[in-house]
Short mmCIF file of C-alpha atoms in Angstrom, two decimals:
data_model
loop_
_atom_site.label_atom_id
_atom_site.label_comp_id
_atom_site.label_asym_id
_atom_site.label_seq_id
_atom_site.Cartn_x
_atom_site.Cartn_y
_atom_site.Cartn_z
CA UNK A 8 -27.16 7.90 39.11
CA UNK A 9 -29.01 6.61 35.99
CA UNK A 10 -30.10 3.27 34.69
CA UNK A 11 -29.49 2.33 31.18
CA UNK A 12 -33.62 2.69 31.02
CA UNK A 13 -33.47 6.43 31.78
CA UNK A 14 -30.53 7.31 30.09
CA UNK A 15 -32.23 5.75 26.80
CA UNK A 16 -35.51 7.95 27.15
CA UNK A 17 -33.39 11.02 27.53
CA UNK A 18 -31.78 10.50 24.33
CA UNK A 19 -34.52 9.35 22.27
CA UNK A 20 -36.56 12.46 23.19
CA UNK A 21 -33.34 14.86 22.64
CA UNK A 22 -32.20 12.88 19.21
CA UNK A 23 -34.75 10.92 18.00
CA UNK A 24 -33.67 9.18 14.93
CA UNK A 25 -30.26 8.88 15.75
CA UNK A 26 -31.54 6.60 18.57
CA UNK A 27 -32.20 2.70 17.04
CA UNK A 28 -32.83 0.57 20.23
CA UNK A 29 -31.64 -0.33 23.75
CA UNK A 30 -31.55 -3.95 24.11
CA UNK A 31 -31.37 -5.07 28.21
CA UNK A 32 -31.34 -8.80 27.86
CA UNK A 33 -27.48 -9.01 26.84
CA UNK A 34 -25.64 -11.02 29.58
CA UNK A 35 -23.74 -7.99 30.88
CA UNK A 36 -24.72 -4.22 30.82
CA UNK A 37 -27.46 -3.03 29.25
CA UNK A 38 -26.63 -1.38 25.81
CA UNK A 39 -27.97 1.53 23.46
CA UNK A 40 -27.92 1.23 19.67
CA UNK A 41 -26.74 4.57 17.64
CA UNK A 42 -26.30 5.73 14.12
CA UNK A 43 -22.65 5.51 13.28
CA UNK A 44 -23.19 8.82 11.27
CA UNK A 45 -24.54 10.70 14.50
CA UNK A 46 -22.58 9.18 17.25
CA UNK A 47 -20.30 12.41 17.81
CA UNK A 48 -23.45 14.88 18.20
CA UNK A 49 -24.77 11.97 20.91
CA UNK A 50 -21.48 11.87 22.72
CA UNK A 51 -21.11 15.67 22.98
CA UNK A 52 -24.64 15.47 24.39
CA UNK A 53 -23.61 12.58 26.95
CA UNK A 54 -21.05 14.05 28.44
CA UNK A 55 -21.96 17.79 28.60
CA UNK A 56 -25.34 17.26 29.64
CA UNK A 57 -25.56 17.71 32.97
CA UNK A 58 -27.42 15.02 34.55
CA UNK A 59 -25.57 12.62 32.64
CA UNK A 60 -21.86 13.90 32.73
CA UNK A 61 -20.41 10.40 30.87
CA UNK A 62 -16.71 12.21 31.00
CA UNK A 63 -14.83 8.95 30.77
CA UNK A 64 -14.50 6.68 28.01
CA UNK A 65 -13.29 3.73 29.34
CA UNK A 66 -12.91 1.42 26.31
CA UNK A 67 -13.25 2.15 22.78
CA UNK A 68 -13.35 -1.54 20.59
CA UNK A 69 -14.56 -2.80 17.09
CA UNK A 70 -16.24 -5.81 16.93
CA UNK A 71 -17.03 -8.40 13.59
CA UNK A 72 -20.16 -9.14 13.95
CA UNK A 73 -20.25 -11.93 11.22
CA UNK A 74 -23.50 -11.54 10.04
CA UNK A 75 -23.19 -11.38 6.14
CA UNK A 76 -23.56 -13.91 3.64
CA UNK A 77 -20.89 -16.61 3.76
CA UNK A 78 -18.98 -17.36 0.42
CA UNK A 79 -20.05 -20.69 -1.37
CA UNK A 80 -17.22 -21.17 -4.33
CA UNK A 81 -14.69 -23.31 -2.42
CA UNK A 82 -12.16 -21.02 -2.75
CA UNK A 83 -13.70 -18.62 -1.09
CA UNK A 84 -15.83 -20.54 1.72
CA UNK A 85 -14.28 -18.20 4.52
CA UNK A 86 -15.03 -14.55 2.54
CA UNK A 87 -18.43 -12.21 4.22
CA UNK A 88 -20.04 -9.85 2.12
CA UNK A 89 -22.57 -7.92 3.58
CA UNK A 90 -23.94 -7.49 7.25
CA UNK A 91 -22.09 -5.03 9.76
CA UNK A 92 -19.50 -4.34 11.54
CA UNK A 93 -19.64 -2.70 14.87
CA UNK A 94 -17.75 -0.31 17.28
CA UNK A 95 -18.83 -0.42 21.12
CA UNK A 96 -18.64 2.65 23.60
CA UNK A 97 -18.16 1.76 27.27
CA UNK A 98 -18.84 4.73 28.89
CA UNK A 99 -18.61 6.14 32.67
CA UNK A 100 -18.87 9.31 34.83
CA UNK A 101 -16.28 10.01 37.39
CA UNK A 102 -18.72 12.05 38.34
CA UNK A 103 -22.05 10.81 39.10
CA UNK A 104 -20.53 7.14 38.81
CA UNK A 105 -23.03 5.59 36.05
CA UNK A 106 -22.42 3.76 33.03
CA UNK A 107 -23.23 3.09 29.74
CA UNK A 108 -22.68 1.04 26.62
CA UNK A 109 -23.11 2.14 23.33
CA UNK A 110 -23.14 0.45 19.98
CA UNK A 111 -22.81 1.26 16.31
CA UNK A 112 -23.32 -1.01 13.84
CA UNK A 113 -21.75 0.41 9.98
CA UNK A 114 -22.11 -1.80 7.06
CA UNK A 115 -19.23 -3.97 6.19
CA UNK A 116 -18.51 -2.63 2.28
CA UNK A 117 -18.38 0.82 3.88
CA UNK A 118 -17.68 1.08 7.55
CA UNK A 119 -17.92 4.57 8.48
CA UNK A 120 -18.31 5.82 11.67
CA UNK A 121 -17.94 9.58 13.26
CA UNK A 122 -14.63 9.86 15.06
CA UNK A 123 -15.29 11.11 18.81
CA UNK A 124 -11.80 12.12 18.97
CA UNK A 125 -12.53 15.46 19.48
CA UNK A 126 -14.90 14.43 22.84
CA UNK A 127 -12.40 12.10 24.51
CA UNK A 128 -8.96 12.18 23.62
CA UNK A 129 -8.54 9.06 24.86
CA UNK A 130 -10.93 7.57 21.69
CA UNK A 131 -7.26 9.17 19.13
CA UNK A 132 -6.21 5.80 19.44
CA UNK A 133 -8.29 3.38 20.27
CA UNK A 134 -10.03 4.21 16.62
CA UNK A 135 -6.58 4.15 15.36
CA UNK A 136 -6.52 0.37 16.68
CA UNK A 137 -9.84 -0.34 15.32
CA UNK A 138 -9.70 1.19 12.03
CA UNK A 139 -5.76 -1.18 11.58
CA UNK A 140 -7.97 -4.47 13.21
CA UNK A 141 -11.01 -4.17 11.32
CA UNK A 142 -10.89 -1.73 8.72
CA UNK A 143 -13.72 0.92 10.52
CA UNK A 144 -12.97 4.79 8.89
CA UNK A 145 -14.09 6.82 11.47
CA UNK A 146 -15.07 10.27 10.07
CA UNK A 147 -12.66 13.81 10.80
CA UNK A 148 -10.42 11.62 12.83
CA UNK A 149 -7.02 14.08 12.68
CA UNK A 150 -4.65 10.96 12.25
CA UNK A 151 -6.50 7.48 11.16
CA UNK A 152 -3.73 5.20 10.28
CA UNK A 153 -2.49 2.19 11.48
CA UNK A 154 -1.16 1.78 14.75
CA UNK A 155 -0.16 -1.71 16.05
CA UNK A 156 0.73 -3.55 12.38
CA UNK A 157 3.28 -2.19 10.15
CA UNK A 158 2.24 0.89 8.58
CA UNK A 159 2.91 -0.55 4.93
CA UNK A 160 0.85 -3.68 5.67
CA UNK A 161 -1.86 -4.12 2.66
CA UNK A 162 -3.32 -8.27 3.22
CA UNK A 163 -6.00 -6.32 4.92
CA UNK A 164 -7.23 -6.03 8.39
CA UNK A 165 -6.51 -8.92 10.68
CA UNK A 166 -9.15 -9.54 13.09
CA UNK A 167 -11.84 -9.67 10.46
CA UNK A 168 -13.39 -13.42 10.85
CA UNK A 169 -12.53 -13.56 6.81
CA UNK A 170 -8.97 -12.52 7.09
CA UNK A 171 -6.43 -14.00 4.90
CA UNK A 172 -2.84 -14.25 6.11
CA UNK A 173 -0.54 -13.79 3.27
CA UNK A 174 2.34 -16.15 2.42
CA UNK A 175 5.02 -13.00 2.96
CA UNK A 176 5.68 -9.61 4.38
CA UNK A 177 8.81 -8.36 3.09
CA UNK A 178 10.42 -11.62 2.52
CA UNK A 179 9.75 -13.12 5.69
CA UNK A 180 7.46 -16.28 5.41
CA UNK A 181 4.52 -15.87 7.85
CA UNK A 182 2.87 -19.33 7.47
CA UNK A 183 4.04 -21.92 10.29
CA UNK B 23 42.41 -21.75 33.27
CA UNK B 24 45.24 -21.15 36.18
CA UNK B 25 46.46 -18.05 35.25
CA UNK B 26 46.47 -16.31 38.25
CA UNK B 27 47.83 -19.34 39.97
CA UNK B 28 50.51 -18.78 42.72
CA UNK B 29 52.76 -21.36 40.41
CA UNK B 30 52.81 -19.40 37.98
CA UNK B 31 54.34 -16.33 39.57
CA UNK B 32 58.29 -16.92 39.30
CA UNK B 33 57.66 -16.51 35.32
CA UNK B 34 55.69 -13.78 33.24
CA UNK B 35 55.25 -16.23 30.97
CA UNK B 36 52.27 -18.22 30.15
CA UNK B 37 52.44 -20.77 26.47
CA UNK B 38 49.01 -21.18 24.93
CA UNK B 39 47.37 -21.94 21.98
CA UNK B 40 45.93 -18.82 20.27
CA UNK B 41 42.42 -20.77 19.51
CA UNK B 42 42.23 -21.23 23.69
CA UNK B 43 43.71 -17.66 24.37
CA UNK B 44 40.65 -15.99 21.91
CA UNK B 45 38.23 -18.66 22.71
CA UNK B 46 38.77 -18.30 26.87
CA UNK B 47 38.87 -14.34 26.42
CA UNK B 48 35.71 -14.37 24.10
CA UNK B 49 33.42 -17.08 26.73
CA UNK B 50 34.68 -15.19 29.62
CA UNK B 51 33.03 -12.19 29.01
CA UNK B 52 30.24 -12.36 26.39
CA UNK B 53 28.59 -8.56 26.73
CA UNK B 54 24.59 -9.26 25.68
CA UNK B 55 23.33 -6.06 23.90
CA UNK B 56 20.67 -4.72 26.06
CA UNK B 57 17.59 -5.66 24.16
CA UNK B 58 14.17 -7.37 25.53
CA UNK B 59 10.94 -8.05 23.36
CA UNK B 60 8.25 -9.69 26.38
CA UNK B 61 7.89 -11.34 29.10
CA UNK B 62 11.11 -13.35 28.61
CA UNK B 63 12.68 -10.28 28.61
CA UNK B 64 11.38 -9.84 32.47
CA UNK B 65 13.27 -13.54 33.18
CA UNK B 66 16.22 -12.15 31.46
CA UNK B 67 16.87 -8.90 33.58
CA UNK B 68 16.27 -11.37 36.67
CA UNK B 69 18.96 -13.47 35.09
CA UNK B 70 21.04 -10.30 35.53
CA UNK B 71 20.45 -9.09 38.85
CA UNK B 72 21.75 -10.24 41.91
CA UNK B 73 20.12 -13.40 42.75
CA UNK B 74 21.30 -15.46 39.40
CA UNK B 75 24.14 -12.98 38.84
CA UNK B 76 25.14 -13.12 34.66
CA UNK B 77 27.63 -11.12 35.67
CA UNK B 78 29.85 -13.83 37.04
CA UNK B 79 29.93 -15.58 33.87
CA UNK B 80 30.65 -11.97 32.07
CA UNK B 81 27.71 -11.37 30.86
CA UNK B 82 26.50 -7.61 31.03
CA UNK B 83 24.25 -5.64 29.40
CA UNK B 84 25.61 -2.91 26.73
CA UNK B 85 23.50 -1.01 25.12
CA UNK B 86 24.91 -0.40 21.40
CA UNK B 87 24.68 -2.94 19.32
CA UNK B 88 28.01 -1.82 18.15
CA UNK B 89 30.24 -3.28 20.88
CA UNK B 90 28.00 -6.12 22.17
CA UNK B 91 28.74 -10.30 21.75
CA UNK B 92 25.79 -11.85 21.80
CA UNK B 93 21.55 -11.12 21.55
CA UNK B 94 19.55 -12.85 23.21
CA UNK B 95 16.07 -12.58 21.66
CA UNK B 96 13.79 -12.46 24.84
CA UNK B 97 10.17 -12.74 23.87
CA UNK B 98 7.61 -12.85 20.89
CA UNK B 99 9.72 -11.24 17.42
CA UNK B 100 6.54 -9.53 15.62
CA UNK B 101 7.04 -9.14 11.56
CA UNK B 102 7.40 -5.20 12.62
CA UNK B 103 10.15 -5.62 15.67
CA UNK B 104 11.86 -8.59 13.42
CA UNK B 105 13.24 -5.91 10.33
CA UNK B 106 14.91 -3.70 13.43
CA UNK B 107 16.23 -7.24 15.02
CA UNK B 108 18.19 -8.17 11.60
CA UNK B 109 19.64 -4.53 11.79
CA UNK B 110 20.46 -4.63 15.34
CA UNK B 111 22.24 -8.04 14.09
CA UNK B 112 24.04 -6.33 11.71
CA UNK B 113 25.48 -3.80 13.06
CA UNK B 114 26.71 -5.74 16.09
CA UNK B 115 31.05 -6.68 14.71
CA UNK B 116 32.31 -10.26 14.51
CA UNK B 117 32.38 -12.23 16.14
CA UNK B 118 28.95 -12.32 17.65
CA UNK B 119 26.12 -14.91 18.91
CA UNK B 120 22.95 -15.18 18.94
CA UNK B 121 20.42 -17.02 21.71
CA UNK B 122 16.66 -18.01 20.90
CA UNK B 123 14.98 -17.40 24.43
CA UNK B 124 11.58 -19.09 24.78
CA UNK B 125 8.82 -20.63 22.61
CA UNK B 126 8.05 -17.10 20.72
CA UNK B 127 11.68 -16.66 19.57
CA UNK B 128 12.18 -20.04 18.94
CA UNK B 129 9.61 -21.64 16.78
CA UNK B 130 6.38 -18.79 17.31
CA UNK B 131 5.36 -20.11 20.43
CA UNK B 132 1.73 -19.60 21.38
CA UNK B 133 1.35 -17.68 18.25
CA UNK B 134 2.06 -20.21 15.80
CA UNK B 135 -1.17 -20.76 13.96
CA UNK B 136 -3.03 -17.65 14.56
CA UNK B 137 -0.17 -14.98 15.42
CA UNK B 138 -1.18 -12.63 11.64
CA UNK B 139 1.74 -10.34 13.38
CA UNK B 140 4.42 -12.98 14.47
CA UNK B 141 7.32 -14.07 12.78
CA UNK B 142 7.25 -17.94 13.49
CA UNK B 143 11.20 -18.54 14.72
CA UNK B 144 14.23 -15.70 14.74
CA UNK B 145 16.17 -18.19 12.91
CA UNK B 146 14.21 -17.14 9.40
CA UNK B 147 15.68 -14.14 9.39
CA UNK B 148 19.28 -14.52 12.12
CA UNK B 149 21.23 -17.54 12.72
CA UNK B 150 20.87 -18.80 15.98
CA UNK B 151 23.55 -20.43 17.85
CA UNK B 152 21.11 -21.83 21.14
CA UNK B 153 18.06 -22.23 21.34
CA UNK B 154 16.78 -21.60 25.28
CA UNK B 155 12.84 -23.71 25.75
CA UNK B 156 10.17 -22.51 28.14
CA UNK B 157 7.79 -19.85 28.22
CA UNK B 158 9.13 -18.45 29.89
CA UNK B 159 12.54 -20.01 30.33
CA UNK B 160 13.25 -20.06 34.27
CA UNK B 161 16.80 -17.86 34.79
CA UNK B 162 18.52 -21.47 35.64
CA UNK B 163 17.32 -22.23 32.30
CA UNK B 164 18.88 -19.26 29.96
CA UNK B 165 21.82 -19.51 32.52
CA UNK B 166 22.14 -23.28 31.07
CA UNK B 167 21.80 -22.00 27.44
CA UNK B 168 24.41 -19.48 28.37
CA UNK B 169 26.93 -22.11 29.47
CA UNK B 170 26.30 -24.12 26.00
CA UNK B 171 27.10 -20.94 23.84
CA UNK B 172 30.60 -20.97 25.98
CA UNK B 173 31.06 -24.76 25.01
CA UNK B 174 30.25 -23.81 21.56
CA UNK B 175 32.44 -20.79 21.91
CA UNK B 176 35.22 -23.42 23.54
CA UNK B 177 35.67 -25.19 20.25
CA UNK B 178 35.90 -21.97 17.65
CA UNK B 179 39.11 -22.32 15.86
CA UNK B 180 40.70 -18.93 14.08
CA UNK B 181 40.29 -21.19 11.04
CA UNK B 182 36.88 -21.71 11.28
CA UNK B 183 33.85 -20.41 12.60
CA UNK B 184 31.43 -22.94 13.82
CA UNK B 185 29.27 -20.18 16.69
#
């Protein structure tokens, strides 16, 4: 087994750059920062490597983080520009029976993350369900497109904390 | 009704009105279309097994929309599942009925404010004949609901339909 402190110093001396931070004061597990344009390369490493073994990706989910500049016109009091939006990696090994957490952070005009679709399967649709909440394009995906709303939906992407809901979808009021 | 009444058995013949003939044949055995959305959907199959029994008001499931009665709209109708609903609807023959079970179905429920994906009441796109409260509705409770579509169904003419 491996603590999130080890598991860290492996990285950054195998990848460097693609390394940001680990941060160990969040309130839960311990978590490691990663360039969205690397993360596939880091995964491969994770769970191939053999003293790490992370075969299991037990949850795959995109976060808002809300950090932009909020909009000052009245109209538009709600709307974010800039700041990020992230995608967290809550890894595990069946194996050795450690875990991880990873994060991404991709900026909010142009979220683009690498797909690690072809790593875990199980990651096909959980970016599927990110990219329809929040908008995240994750990179050589084989089939990014929405997977929970309707596949013709075009008000945007829901969970976004600036999300409009529009007045109709096919005819059908949607307002209380 | 008496039908099958002993006093009844010197005669073949029985003098009704056609409105209570239709009406009694139609309330006695109301097939739902088998069709849940959510957890009201879960009430609804206990509705039909043994312990509440539908079946002894002649309710059963059939599943094609083609020879059913009635809907019941069990659970939360998102914008997606609510297009497929109005088909269902419409390609079930006259005469049919429609019941609104629980909060989602009937005005949006929980989801009222913030549900992006949830069309707030079936009744914007079907016309629903009872609406069932709860969330979920107990079985006693869509079993109640049930018994007011037959009272509605009671008072149909052939003139007019007013289910």
């Amino acid at each position: 087994m491996k603590k999130a402190q080890e598991i860290f110093d492996i990285l950054k001396s195998e990848f460097d750059d693609a390394i940001i931070s680990i941060s160990t004061e969040t309130p839960t597990e311990p978590m490691i920062s990663v360039d969205p344009l690397k993360i596939c390369g880091v995964s491969l490493f994770l769970r191939n490597n053999t003293e790490l073994q992370f075969d299991s990706l037990m949850n795959l989910s995109g976060v808002d983080d809300a950090n932009g500049e909020k909009g000052k016109v009245e109209s538009d009091l709600d709307l974010i520009t800039g700041g990020t939006l992230s995608v967290y990696y809550h890894l595990h090994s069946t194996k050795i029976n450690h875990k991880i957490t990873l994060r991404v952070s991709a900026p909010r005009e142009n979220p683009e993350v690498e797909s690690v679709e072809s790593i875990w399967k199980t990651a096909n649709w959980h970016e599927r369900e990110a990219y329809d909440m929040y908008g995240i394009k994750f990179l050589n995906h084989p089939d990014l497109r929405r997977i929970l709303m309707p596949y013709d939906w075009d008000a945007g992407y829901p969970l976004r904390k600036d999300y409009k809901s529009p007045e109709y979808y096919h005819g059908m009021k949607i307002p209380y | 009704m008496g039908l099958l009444d002993k006093e009844f058995s010197d005669s073949n013949i029985v003098i009704a009105r056609t409105d209570d003939i239709l009406n009694w044949a139609r309330l006695s055995s109301i097939w739902q279309l088998s069709f849940g959305l959510a957890c009201c959907a879960i009430e609804m199959m206990a509705t039909s097994a043994s312990h509440y029994d539908f079946d002894r008001f002649g309710v059963m499931p059939r599943p094609t929309p083609r020879q059913a009665d009635a809907i019941i709209i069990s659970g939360t109708v998102t914008l997606k599942m609510a297009e497929r609903i109005k088909r269902l609807y419409e390609q079930m023959p006259d005469p049919k009925y429609i019941i609104s079970m629980g909060s989602c179905s009937n005005s949006g429920g929980p989801y009222w404010e913030h549900g992006y994906h949830v069309l707030k009441g079936v009744d914007r796109i079907i016309p629903v004949d009872v609406y069932v409260p709860g969330c979920p509705p107990r079985p006693e409770a869509l079993l109640e609901g049930l018994l007011k579509l037959q009272e509605k169904i009671r008072k149909e003419t052939l003139r007019k339909k007013t289910a």
